[in-house]
Amino acid sequence: MHDRLFIPGPVEVRPELLKAVASPQVGHRTQAYMDVHSATIPLLKKILYTEQEVLLFTCSATGVMEGSLRNLCQKKALLTVNGAFSKRWYQIAGFNGIPADKLEVPMGKAVMPEDLDKALATGQYDVFCAVFNETSTGVRAPLEKYSEVLKKYPDVMFCVDAVSAMAGDKIETDKLGLDVCLAGTQKCWGLPTGMCVTMISNKAMAKAATAKAPGYYVNFVDAKKYNDKHQTPHTPAIPILFGLHAQCNHIVNVEGLDNRWKRHLDMQKLTHQWVKEAGFELFPEKGYESVTLSCIKKPDGFDFKTLNGQLSKKHHCVISNGYGDIKEQTFRIAHMADTTVDEMKQLFKWIDAILAETHVSA
Amino acid sequence: MHDRLFIPGPVEVRPELLKAVASPQVGHRTQAYMDVHSATIPLLKKILYTEQEVLLFTCSATGVMEGSLRNLCQKKALLTVNGAFSKRWYQIAGFNGIPADKLEVPMGKAVMPEDLDKALATGQYDVFCAVFNETSTGVRAPLEKYSEVLKKYPDVMFCVDAVSAMAGDKIETDKLGLDVCLAGTQKCWGLPTGMCVTMISNKAMAKAATAKAPGYYVNFVDAKKYNDKHQTPHTPAIPILFGLHAQCNHIVNVEGLDNRWKRHLDMQKLTHQWVKEAGFELFPEKGYESVTLSCIKKPDGFDFKTLNGQLSKKHHCVISNGYGDIKEQTFRIAHMADTTVDEMKQLFKWIDAILAETHVSA
């Protein structure tokens, strides 16, 4: 029996989605492919609240984080840094010879909109990149406030890594004025790894068309050209598209968008309540807690390895250790994708029992 | 019932491999993942006859074609151009601001080693890229002769796109002195799309370490660092890895390498014989025919659409139209992956019957 995943990605994938993933292959230039592709994009647009482009790239989110900078940055990029994944986006600029500055705050904190405003007022930047839901710290950035600031700087591209939030935490991309919003399929989408769903604004598309060395594999202009004919420029991850099509249908037509956002908020509420009752503390600063995953401080002497080992052995499920620089100080529980409130309740009962038995309580 | 694919990728995937692809997800930083990853790499090394690196990238082959240039080219690249995919590699250089020249010959022809020698003798180039098996024309490049030439230029990196050949046509990468040899999983590997298997020499790895803007997503040095601990730097296509592991086991331990190469040669021989008997002609020049796919000239008035429509309707299988500039002049039949000689015989009987019935014979 496999371990059911309560880790912040990859997540548990429903058996019917795994079945869709394992459909026989079709040629990616055939009508059979185009039918699935063209049926999926409008559903993705609904889920992302956009009337602009939604494109599919066959790579992890990191590939499109890199692509966003290469397609859109012609002057200098400004990036929030408050955890492992936002730090990665900043590093990507360096690996591509793209000038970049960071707006850095300690892990667990969110970058404040005032600091963003101050930095953008210098006029040095043409791209701003923010990680919405820092998977390493469980910090949720104040996207709406960033959005207000960005309205003052219409020439600055607003790129958002929504990796562990998209399809779980409601993101109205057009209303927020996002130019890029990206996420891998293995988090809130509830699918296996292998594809990056990307919303791209018309403004970003126009700017990408003027790029000097945008790169070839993640090329926005090329991707749109093919998307218009219900294809991708390069061989797509066909199994993941099959799964994505089934999942989008489920999200829009079975569960319903509002129910999906509510379920995630309910799971967050339940988790916060358990954290408090069990005597733990959340790692993120108050008011900036992720809706889809909780990063929890390890009390002194807390034996995470034993807890997770027991969860696996007794109940065939696992939660996650901390990540990066705060690996030893934190652990993480995901409440995303197709997980239910009842499953979370069951998980917390199991954890409580193990903590009581092993005397490693908080 | 789905159409069985005799197209040059994606190919038909055996049901047991689709089942492996649909295994429940595991975290990509867990022992469960590392066990599969570490069991797969040594099998890949056997299949590619290498004792150097084999790395897995989650993207189509195009992503690693781009990555090879970005990681390895510091002066200027020289690329063979004799079809749609070799042309693409040349274009990729342009999209990345990398200086490049092409060694171009008409489609259907192979670039001659003498011309390669002459070009490299100028001392302008530090990277040479060749497409081994041009999927658009069915031309097989004389890799062994290129290899002889390259021995005179040890500072030139020898990069080979083996997309529609790797795991079907024997390629002894170390013996040939290849620095990069890459292929997507959806051709001769007999798996779905989504991953690029890449052999990288120690020499290429050392050079990549000195690159100024190698890029981040397809970064050879980073990929090796993680591969050494049985992981990938970025979230990998876990479903494809599961399939690849099962398939490598099959290739090495069930079918056997020599049997696999022989089966592909047998399918090629049978196809050439049928082409002749049916009154068709191959598109590639004599002596340079692909082992894994045949590109066939369309006789005047040949109605490919009807033929393929009938194959689909009557027998639930499809072959492929031509590609790119020679789309109207040619059609293609793949004989790769796990296809058997008997399946090819059956296909040819069906085609013969349709051609006789519809009076669109060669």
XYZ file of C-alpha atoms in Angstrom:
724
model
C 0.000 0.000 0.000
C 1.375 3.421 -0.908
C 1.669 6.344 1.496
C -1.130 8.873 1.036
C 0.511 12.261 0.586
C -0.268 15.196 2.896
C 2.930 16.893 1.696
C 2.912 20.194 -0.233
C 3.362 18.455 -3.566
C 3.370 16.047 -5.197
C -0.071 15.414 -3.777
C -2.419 12.478 -3.719
C -4.024 11.996 -7.152
C -7.547 10.588 -7.338
C -7.666 7.108 -8.987
C -9.920 8.348 -11.821
C -7.334 11.010 -12.656
C -4.532 8.440 -12.675
C -6.705 6.421 -15.044
C -7.073 9.444 -17.342
C -3.302 9.970 -17.190
C -2.804 6.384 -18.384
C -4.968 6.767 -21.507
C -3.397 5.413 -24.696
C -1.223 7.966 -26.475
C -2.395 10.105 -29.390
C -0.302 12.093 -31.858
C 0.055 15.705 -30.685
C -0.694 17.032 -34.164
C -3.937 15.068 -34.528
C -7.564 16.064 -34.078
C -7.805 13.698 -31.093
C -5.175 15.766 -29.285
C -6.596 19.106 -30.360
C -10.049 18.123 -29.097
C -8.724 17.590 -25.571
C -6.481 20.666 -25.644
C -9.247 22.960 -26.921
C -11.721 21.619 -24.369
C -9.266 22.219 -21.513
C -8.173 25.827 -22.114
C -11.614 27.483 -21.614
C -12.035 25.570 -18.345
C -8.599 26.743 -17.199
C -9.609 30.321 -18.044
C -12.657 29.993 -15.801
C -10.593 28.643 -12.917
C -8.074 31.463 -13.337
C -10.705 34.172 -13.916
C -9.054 35.351 -17.092
C -10.071 36.244 -20.600
C -6.449 36.461 -21.686
C -4.094 33.586 -22.544
C -3.678 30.319 -20.678
C -0.787 28.271 -22.050
C 0.574 24.835 -21.191
C 4.299 24.233 -20.863
C 5.843 20.801 -20.413
C 8.268 21.440 -17.577
C 8.152 22.120 -13.870
C 7.152 25.611 -12.730
C 10.854 26.484 -12.512
C 11.054 26.297 -16.311
C 8.392 28.978 -16.712
C 9.828 31.094 -13.869
C 12.988 31.195 -15.993
C 10.968 31.723 -19.169
C 9.085 34.671 -17.680
C 12.309 36.541 -17.000
C 13.745 35.687 -20.416
C 10.586 36.646 -22.299
C 9.772 39.807 -20.356
C 12.809 41.423 -18.746
C 14.597 43.992 -20.872
C 15.796 46.343 -18.116
C 16.010 44.869 -14.626
C 13.866 42.564 -12.521
C 12.701 43.094 -8.940
C 11.916 39.960 -6.950
C 10.495 39.279 -3.504
C 12.688 36.957 -1.441
C 11.288 35.398 1.740
C 11.828 31.688 1.316
C 13.448 28.948 -0.747
C 11.311 29.297 -3.853
C 11.340 33.097 -4.086
C 15.114 32.897 -3.549
C 15.253 30.473 -6.463
C 13.532 32.931 -8.801
C 16.132 35.549 -7.882
C 18.931 33.061 -8.574
C 17.420 32.185 -11.943
C 18.012 35.764 -13.072
C 21.713 35.347 -12.348
C 21.952 32.077 -14.269
C 20.554 33.916 -17.290
C 22.648 37.068 -17.054
C 19.533 39.143 -16.314
C 20.085 42.121 -13.963
C 17.965 41.724 -10.825
C 17.428 43.118 -7.339
C 15.668 41.498 -4.424
C 13.175 42.796 -1.899
C 14.208 40.521 0.949
C 12.553 39.949 4.314
C 13.190 37.196 6.877
C 11.576 33.796 6.286
C 8.098 33.708 7.752
C 7.444 37.332 6.805
C 5.824 38.826 3.726
C 7.279 41.662 1.647
C 5.266 44.816 2.384
C 3.564 46.764 -0.423
C 5.143 50.035 0.775
C 8.601 48.601 0.161
C 7.515 47.452 -3.268
C 6.210 50.925 -4.074
C 9.450 52.542 -2.965
C 11.529 50.211 -5.102
C 9.381 50.556 -8.225
C 9.396 54.364 -7.861
C 13.097 54.312 -8.790
C 12.038 53.476 -12.336
C 14.787 50.883 -12.682
C 12.540 47.860 -13.134
C 10.378 46.487 -15.912
C 9.487 43.168 -14.237
C 8.287 42.409 -10.697
C 8.174 38.774 -9.562
C 6.438 37.577 -6.424
C 5.852 34.134 -4.985
C 2.217 34.110 -3.863
C 2.356 31.093 -1.591
C 5.882 30.358 -0.351
C 5.824 26.575 -0.150
C 8.826 26.572 2.168
C 7.402 28.899 4.841
C 3.627 28.805 4.313
C 3.579 32.584 3.864
C 0.859 34.017 1.612
C 1.874 37.272 -0.038
C -0.598 40.211 -0.072
C -1.237 39.983 -3.820
C -4.153 42.423 -3.734
C -2.004 45.088 -2.136
C 0.823 44.467 -4.600
C -1.794 44.794 -7.311
C -2.765 48.261 -6.041
C 0.872 49.346 -6.136
C 1.438 47.919 -9.616
C -1.425 50.033 -10.998
C 0.877 53.036 -10.596
C 3.491 51.350 -12.794
C 1.721 50.050 -15.903
C 5.026 49.344 -17.683
C 6.164 46.901 -14.994
C 5.232 43.286 -15.659
C 3.603 41.586 -12.655
C 4.662 37.923 -12.542
C 3.357 35.580 -9.887
C 4.521 32.107 -8.920
C 1.280 30.551 -7.671
C 2.772 27.071 -7.501
C 1.223 25.747 -4.311
C -1.930 27.879 -4.493
C -3.415 27.862 -8.011
C -6.662 25.860 -8.164
C -6.866 25.818 -4.362
C -6.724 29.484 -3.322
C -8.940 31.756 -5.453
C -6.800 33.951 -7.721
C -8.643 36.403 -9.950
C -5.793 36.952 -12.349
C -7.384 39.592 -14.606
C -8.806 41.590 -11.713
C -5.409 41.550 -9.989
C -3.766 42.692 -13.219
C -1.350 39.770 -13.319
C 0.843 39.477 -16.398
C 2.080 35.968 -15.639
C 0.621 33.498 -13.163
C 2.093 29.994 -13.150
C 1.820 26.694 -11.296
C 2.890 23.077 -11.685
C 0.209 20.412 -11.918
C 1.340 18.453 -8.844
C 0.056 20.800 -6.131
C -3.522 22.129 -5.879
C -4.392 20.793 -9.310
C -4.263 17.324 -7.778
C -2.382 15.807 -10.703
C 1.003 14.213 -11.214
C 4.086 16.287 -11.978
C 5.068 17.261 -15.512
C 3.260 20.381 -16.701
C 3.088 24.079 -15.826
C -0.237 25.907 -16.299
C 0.475 29.547 -17.159
C -1.773 32.587 -17.496
C -0.183 35.285 -19.645
C -1.685 38.753 -20.197
C -2.036 40.379 -23.601
C 0.352 43.074 -22.379
C 2.986 40.473 -21.509
C 2.460 38.774 -24.844
C 3.053 42.046 -26.686
C 6.228 42.696 -24.711
C 7.497 39.137 -25.265
C 7.226 39.782 -29.019
C 9.927 42.457 -28.667
C 12.371 40.298 -26.676
C 15.864 39.884 -28.111
C 16.828 36.492 -26.627
C 13.597 35.089 -25.162
C 14.715 31.496 -25.479
C 13.075 28.818 -27.554
C 11.508 26.135 -25.347
C 9.514 28.454 -23.103
C 8.713 31.083 -25.691
C 5.468 32.929 -25.021
C 4.894 34.137 -28.585
C 5.485 30.725 -30.099
C 3.345 29.023 -27.450
C 0.427 31.361 -28.165
C 0.732 30.801 -31.917
C 0.343 27.056 -31.413
C -2.237 27.412 -28.646
C -4.414 29.311 -31.123
C -4.567 26.101 -33.153
C -5.041 23.949 -30.010
C -1.502 22.615 -29.958
C 1.831 23.274 -28.262
C 5.023 24.146 -30.185
C 6.948 21.220 -28.704
C 5.795 17.730 -27.743
C 3.522 18.207 -24.739
C 3.121 15.952 -21.677
C 0.082 14.232 -23.167
C -0.658 12.076 -20.075
C -0.847 15.167 -17.885
C -3.101 16.960 -20.374
C -5.506 14.007 -20.239
C -5.531 14.280 -16.451
C -5.849 18.069 -16.515
C -8.851 17.865 -18.808
C -10.608 15.440 -16.468
C -9.705 17.524 -13.423
C -10.833 20.850 -14.941
C -14.173 19.257 -15.773
C -14.439 18.082 -12.187
C -13.494 21.460 -10.710
C -15.834 23.532 -12.877
C -18.743 21.160 -13.458
C -18.786 18.765 -10.509
C -17.319 20.430 -7.430
C -17.906 24.014 -8.572
C -15.403 26.847 -8.156
C -16.922 28.447 -5.063
C -17.195 25.099 -3.290
C -13.575 24.401 -4.103
C -12.328 27.696 -2.636
C -14.571 27.209 0.414
C -13.303 23.671 1.026
C -9.729 24.918 1.038
C -10.607 27.721 3.471
C -12.397 25.186 5.686
C -9.337 22.924 5.676
C -7.138 25.899 6.564
C -9.433 26.876 9.455
C -9.515 23.328 10.771
C -5.725 23.057 10.552
C -5.143 26.346 12.371
C -7.535 25.211 15.093
C -5.723 21.895 15.478
C -2.319 23.613 15.535
C -3.528 25.739 18.444
C -5.243 22.917 20.329
C -2.282 20.583 19.931
C -0.036 23.272 21.401
C 1.895 24.075 18.234
C 2.519 27.453 16.612
C 2.385 28.474 12.961
C 5.620 29.694 11.387
C 4.240 32.553 9.189
C 3.484 35.943 10.669
C -0.162 36.456 11.572
C -2.390 37.566 8.696
C -0.130 36.038 6.040
C -0.907 32.330 6.467
C -1.240 30.171 3.371
C -4.665 28.761 2.585
C -3.279 25.531 1.153
C -0.445 24.465 3.436
C 0.583 25.081 7.007
C 4.178 25.501 8.072
C 4.435 24.705 11.788
C 7.229 25.421 14.262
C 8.903 22.368 15.789
C 8.857 22.625 19.576
C 12.159 21.884 21.343
C 13.067 18.209 21.084
C 10.198 17.476 18.734
C 10.876 14.191 16.969
C 9.409 14.704 13.497
C 11.042 11.613 12.048
C 9.328 9.325 14.534
C 5.960 11.018 14.030
C 6.117 10.714 10.256
C 7.472 7.156 10.452
C 4.548 6.144 12.642
C 2.046 7.868 10.346
C 3.458 5.888 7.457
C 3.664 2.583 9.308
C 0.304 2.709 11.043
C -1.847 4.736 8.657
C -0.045 4.720 5.283
C 0.166 8.474 5.035
C 2.895 11.098 5.365
C 3.280 14.789 6.128
C 6.362 16.850 5.297
C 9.502 17.991 7.003
C 10.618 21.620 6.703
C 12.418 22.825 3.594
C 15.687 24.603 2.928
C 17.149 26.855 5.620
C 14.284 26.201 8.075
C 14.196 22.435 7.583
C 15.111 21.719 11.193
C 12.870 24.396 12.697
C 9.584 23.537 10.977
C 7.372 20.830 9.502
C 4.579 21.181 6.968
C 1.113 19.792 6.378
C -0.603 20.348 3.034
C -4.367 20.848 2.833
C -4.762 21.174 -0.884
C -5.953 19.547 -4.115
C -8.799 17.067 -3.576
C -8.195 16.454 0.130
C -11.371 16.708 2.192
C -12.086 18.239 5.578
C -12.873 14.765 6.894
C -9.522 13.432 5.737
C -7.809 16.293 7.570
C -9.797 15.527 10.732
C -8.724 11.888 10.507
C -5.088 12.910 9.972
C -5.101 15.127 13.046
C -6.610 12.322 15.157
C -3.834 10.021 14.033
C -1.164 12.628 14.769
C -2.650 13.336 18.211
C -2.634 9.632 19.063
C 0.976 9.162 17.946
C 2.108 12.233 19.853
C 0.372 10.942 22.975
C 1.820 7.455 22.629
C 5.365 8.468 21.836
C 5.442 11.315 24.324
C 6.761 13.729 21.703
C 3.844 16.061 22.184
C 4.192 19.751 21.522
C -11.120 1.816 -29.502
C -8.080 4.027 -29.912
C -5.935 4.171 -33.046
C -2.745 2.152 -32.693
C 0.126 4.466 -33.589
C 2.583 3.630 -36.389
C 3.609 7.306 -36.458
C 7.156 8.452 -35.580
C 6.150 9.503 -32.075
C 4.241 9.507 -29.887
C 4.216 5.751 -30.248
C 2.043 2.972 -28.935
C 2.768 2.337 -25.254
C 2.390 -1.189 -23.882
C -0.477 -1.496 -21.356
C 1.868 -2.583 -18.571
C 3.910 0.592 -19.091
C 0.771 2.758 -18.974
C -0.039 0.987 -15.726
C 3.400 1.857 -14.335
C 2.909 5.477 -15.464
C -0.328 5.608 -13.457
C 1.276 4.518 -10.170
C 0.314 6.636 -7.165
C 2.574 9.671 -6.723
C 5.524 9.788 -4.341
C 7.416 12.814 -3.070
C 10.453 13.520 -5.259
C 12.671 14.042 -2.211
C 11.733 10.727 -0.604
C 13.505 7.384 -0.488
C 10.669 5.858 -2.554
C 11.533 8.225 -5.418
C 15.277 7.827 -5.017
C 14.955 4.041 -5.147
C 13.328 4.181 -8.594
C 15.663 6.902 -9.875
C 18.810 5.103 -8.718
C 17.616 1.794 -10.173
C 16.922 3.402 -13.559
C 20.157 5.292 -14.255
C 22.490 2.234 -14.405
C 20.072 0.536 -16.828
C 20.047 3.673 -18.997
C 23.844 3.646 -18.986
C 23.825 0.070 -20.297
C 21.388 0.943 -23.078
C 23.488 3.984 -24.046
C 26.830 2.164 -23.667
C 28.231 4.832 -21.406
C 30.121 5.042 -18.162
C 29.648 8.790 -18.017
C 26.511 10.713 -16.930
C 22.929 9.956 -17.850
C 20.561 12.676 -16.647
C 16.792 13.049 -16.780
C 15.193 16.353 -17.755
C 11.463 17.029 -17.557
C 10.816 18.639 -20.925
C 10.658 17.609 -24.546
C 13.946 17.002 -26.376
C 13.765 20.589 -27.659
C 14.386 21.818 -24.106
C 17.673 19.928 -23.883
C 18.661 20.882 -27.458
C 18.427 24.477 -26.220
C 20.144 23.571 -22.951
C 23.080 21.934 -24.745
C 23.850 25.125 -26.633
C 23.445 27.294 -23.530
C 25.569 25.019 -21.337
C 28.315 24.300 -23.854
C 28.711 27.009 -26.486
C 31.143 29.777 -25.641
C 32.441 30.555 -29.151
C 30.221 29.481 -32.023
C 28.127 26.443 -32.862
C 28.133 24.442 -36.085
C 24.937 22.533 -36.882
C 23.917 20.101 -39.594
C 20.701 21.145 -41.357
C 18.886 18.632 -43.574
C 15.337 18.563 -42.259
C 12.804 20.160 -39.938
C 14.368 19.083 -36.650
C 17.975 19.891 -37.511
C 16.713 23.250 -38.797
C 15.032 23.756 -35.416
C 18.316 23.262 -33.556
C 19.925 25.938 -35.722
C 17.020 28.304 -35.015
C 17.316 27.667 -31.271
C 20.792 29.219 -31.357
C 19.274 32.414 -32.756
C 16.574 32.570 -30.090
C 19.343 32.459 -27.486
C 21.716 34.933 -29.040
C 24.297 32.201 -29.638
C 26.436 32.601 -32.785
C 25.907 29.661 -35.136
C 26.581 28.431 -38.649
C 24.863 25.642 -40.508
C 26.171 22.838 -42.685
C 23.136 22.562 -44.937
C 22.281 19.948 -47.545
C 18.959 19.288 -49.297
C 16.322 17.304 -47.430
C 16.793 13.603 -48.016
C 20.585 13.943 -47.997
C 23.086 13.576 -45.170
C 25.830 16.067 -44.355
C 29.142 14.578 -45.481
C 32.034 14.142 -43.017
C 34.449 15.889 -45.413
C 32.352 19.059 -45.214
C 32.301 18.795 -41.441
C 36.086 18.449 -41.384
C 36.531 21.491 -43.602
C 34.275 23.614 -41.417
C 35.839 22.556 -38.127
C 39.321 23.174 -39.528
C 38.564 26.917 -39.497
C 38.821 26.766 -35.694
C 35.748 28.953 -35.267
C 33.595 26.391 -33.490
C 33.467 24.890 -30.023
C 30.201 22.941 -30.453
C 29.002 20.653 -33.265
C 25.363 19.549 -33.269
C 23.979 16.814 -35.468
C 20.578 15.202 -35.716
C 21.233 11.464 -35.927
C 17.867 10.360 -37.245
C 15.976 13.199 -38.993
C 12.395 12.358 -38.106
C 11.107 14.516 -40.962
C 13.082 12.866 -43.776
C 14.088 9.450 -42.409
C 17.751 10.243 -43.033
C 20.276 8.603 -40.727
C 23.461 10.650 -40.312
C 26.854 8.887 -40.560
C 27.660 9.311 -36.853
C 30.671 6.999 -36.974
C 32.273 9.073 -39.694
C 31.513 12.313 -37.853
C 33.105 10.693 -34.816
C 36.322 10.054 -36.771
C 36.428 13.714 -37.815
C 35.723 14.973 -34.288
C 38.732 13.059 -32.956
C 40.883 15.682 -34.692
C 39.120 18.458 -32.760
C 39.040 17.433 -29.087
C 37.911 20.898 -27.980
C 34.735 20.742 -30.044
C 31.710 19.364 -28.200
C 29.874 16.654 -30.159
C 26.132 16.930 -29.464
C 23.671 14.506 -30.984
C 19.885 14.672 -31.176
C 18.975 10.980 -31.174
C 15.268 11.682 -30.690
C 13.725 9.073 -32.943
C 16.580 6.566 -32.666
C 17.717 6.165 -29.049
C 16.693 2.776 -27.619
C 15.875 1.495 -31.112
C 19.055 2.027 -33.133
C 22.227 0.977 -31.286
C 24.249 4.049 -30.263
C 27.519 3.410 -28.465
C 27.840 6.874 -27.013
C 31.244 6.524 -25.299
C 32.846 4.733 -28.243
C 31.559 7.425 -30.603
C 32.917 10.106 -28.286
C 29.579 11.845 -27.912
C 29.424 14.722 -25.438
C 25.643 15.015 -25.446
C 23.145 12.460 -26.725
C 19.467 13.188 -26.089
C 16.012 11.782 -26.816
C 12.426 12.219 -25.684
C 10.637 9.258 -24.117
C 7.820 9.092 -26.689
C 9.765 7.554 -29.592
C 11.869 4.386 -29.402
C 11.611 4.272 -25.616
C 7.973 3.297 -26.109
C 6.712 5.609 -23.368
C 4.459 8.645 -23.197
C 5.794 12.154 -23.758
C 7.251 14.246 -20.957
C 10.900 13.476 -20.325
C 14.244 13.759 -22.137
C 16.913 11.127 -21.473
C 20.347 12.722 -21.852
C 23.842 11.267 -21.888
C 26.479 13.883 -20.998
C 30.231 13.287 -21.118
C 32.602 14.233 -18.326
C 34.259 16.633 -20.758
C 30.935 18.379 -21.443
C 30.227 18.515 -17.732
C 33.572 20.208 -17.068
C 32.930 22.739 -19.799
C 29.390 23.447 -18.567
C 30.892 24.355 -15.207
C 32.635 27.296 -16.880
C 29.534 28.638 -18.676
C 28.577 32.259 -18.020
C 24.795 32.094 -18.663
C 23.997 28.376 -18.894
C 20.386 28.817 -17.835
C 18.751 27.359 -14.768
C 16.129 24.755 -15.718
C 18.325 22.691 -18.021
C 21.581 23.164 -16.168
C 24.004 20.278 -16.597
C 26.075 20.986 -13.478
C 23.037 21.321 -11.237
C 21.407 18.240 -12.755
C 24.515 16.150 -12.083
C 24.754 17.380 -8.503
C 21.213 16.157 -7.815
C 21.593 13.025 -9.929
C 24.496 12.028 -7.669
C 21.955 11.851 -4.836
C 19.360 10.099 -7.040
C 17.182 13.168 -7.518
C 16.584 15.959 -10.037
C 17.003 19.658 -9.187
C 13.423 20.500 -10.184
C 10.225 18.485 -9.819
C 10.587 15.585 -12.269
C 7.896 13.920 -14.396
C 7.379 11.158 -11.858
C 4.847 9.185 -13.956
C 7.327 8.971 -16.823
C 10.130 7.896 -14.506
C 7.943 5.025 -13.265
C 7.364 4.002 -16.886
C 11.024 4.431 -17.807
C 12.112 2.219 -14.942
C 9.753 -0.559 -16.050
C 10.816 -0.184 -19.676
C 14.563 -0.174 -18.948
C 14.104 -3.382 -16.969
C 12.273 -4.871 -19.928
C 14.884 -3.757 -22.461
C 17.914 -4.955 -20.497
C 16.559 -7.967 -18.638
C 13.668 -9.315 -20.694
C 14.168 -8.483 -24.362
C 17.940 -8.028 -24.176
C 19.877 -5.271 -25.924
C 21.082 -7.268 -28.924
C 17.612 -8.657 -29.569
C 16.187 -5.146 -29.435
C 18.650 -3.793 -32.005
C 18.097 -6.841 -34.223
C 14.312 -6.495 -34.073
C 14.570 -2.902 -35.243
C 16.895 -3.886 -38.103
C 14.487 -6.690 -39.058
C 11.564 -4.228 -39.105
C 13.610 -1.858 -41.271
C 14.489 -4.653 -43.713
C 10.877 -5.764 -43.945
C 9.691 -2.199 -44.514
C 12.251 -1.547 -47.269
C 11.204 -4.792 -48.947
C 7.522 -3.808 -48.776
C 8.260 -0.317 -50.109
C 9.937 -1.886 -53.136
C 7.303 -4.560 -53.719
C 4.427 -2.094 -53.369
C 6.056 0.099 -56.000
C 7.017 2.963 -53.694
C 10.388 4.643 -53.278
C 12.175 5.756 -50.118
C 12.865 9.481 -49.713
C 16.376 9.350 -48.150
C 19.427 8.868 -50.292
C 20.661 5.273 -50.485
C 22.891 4.199 -47.611
C 21.472 6.784 -45.199
C 18.085 5.245 -44.374
C 16.817 5.407 -40.816
C 16.547 2.147 -38.895
C 13.456 3.242 -36.970
C 11.223 5.048 -39.452
C 10.755 5.120 -43.188
C 10.000 8.271 -45.117
C 8.377 7.295 -48.429
C 7.789 9.362 -51.580
C 4.149 9.898 -52.525
C 3.572 8.847 -56.129
C 1.642 11.306 -58.325
C -1.994 11.534 -57.258
C -1.418 9.377 -54.194
C -4.307 9.887 -51.791
C -2.700 9.594 -48.355
C -5.708 10.960 -46.517
C -7.968 8.208 -47.798
C -5.406 5.512 -47.048
C -4.893 6.670 -43.465
C -8.622 7.219 -42.956
C -9.307 3.654 -44.061
C -6.542 2.294 -41.828
C -8.141 4.076 -38.894
C -11.710 3.103 -39.754
C -11.112 -0.521 -40.645
C -8.142 -1.462 -38.495
C -7.870 1.177 -35.757
C -4.339 2.161 -36.624
C -2.626 5.134 -38.267
C 0.568 5.945 -40.105
C 1.908 9.485 -40.588
C 1.801 12.164 -43.239
C 4.997 13.964 -44.223
C 6.365 16.780 -42.054
C 7.339 20.391 -42.686
C 8.494 21.409 -46.155
C 8.068 17.907 -47.613
C 4.654 17.237 -46.084
C 2.950 16.940 -49.465
C 5.724 14.913 -51.098
C 6.135 12.152 -48.515
C 4.491 9.969 -45.880
C 6.065 8.148 -42.987
C 5.790 4.803 -41.233
C 7.474 4.243 -37.888
C 8.961 0.882 -36.976
C 10.195 1.610 -33.512
C 9.699 1.097 -29.775
C 7.974 -2.202 -28.953
C 6.425 -2.794 -32.363
C 7.024 -6.330 -33.648
C 7.922 -7.679 -37.083
C 4.541 -9.450 -37.170
C 2.683 -6.222 -36.467
C 4.528 -4.582 -39.348
C 3.634 -7.502 -41.647
C -0.025 -7.111 -40.666
C 0.116 -3.358 -41.278
C 1.533 -3.831 -44.765
C -1.181 -6.387 -45.623
C -3.826 -3.883 -44.555
C -2.218 -1.090 -46.566
C -1.902 -3.335 -49.644
C -5.594 -4.276 -49.399
C -6.721 -0.647 -49.047
C -4.524 0.461 -51.951
C -5.982 -2.308 -54.135
C -9.576 -1.494 -53.160
C -9.318 2.253 -53.500
C -7.203 2.134 -56.679
C -4.689 4.582 -55.192
C -1.846 2.116 -55.624
C 1.688 3.330 -56.082
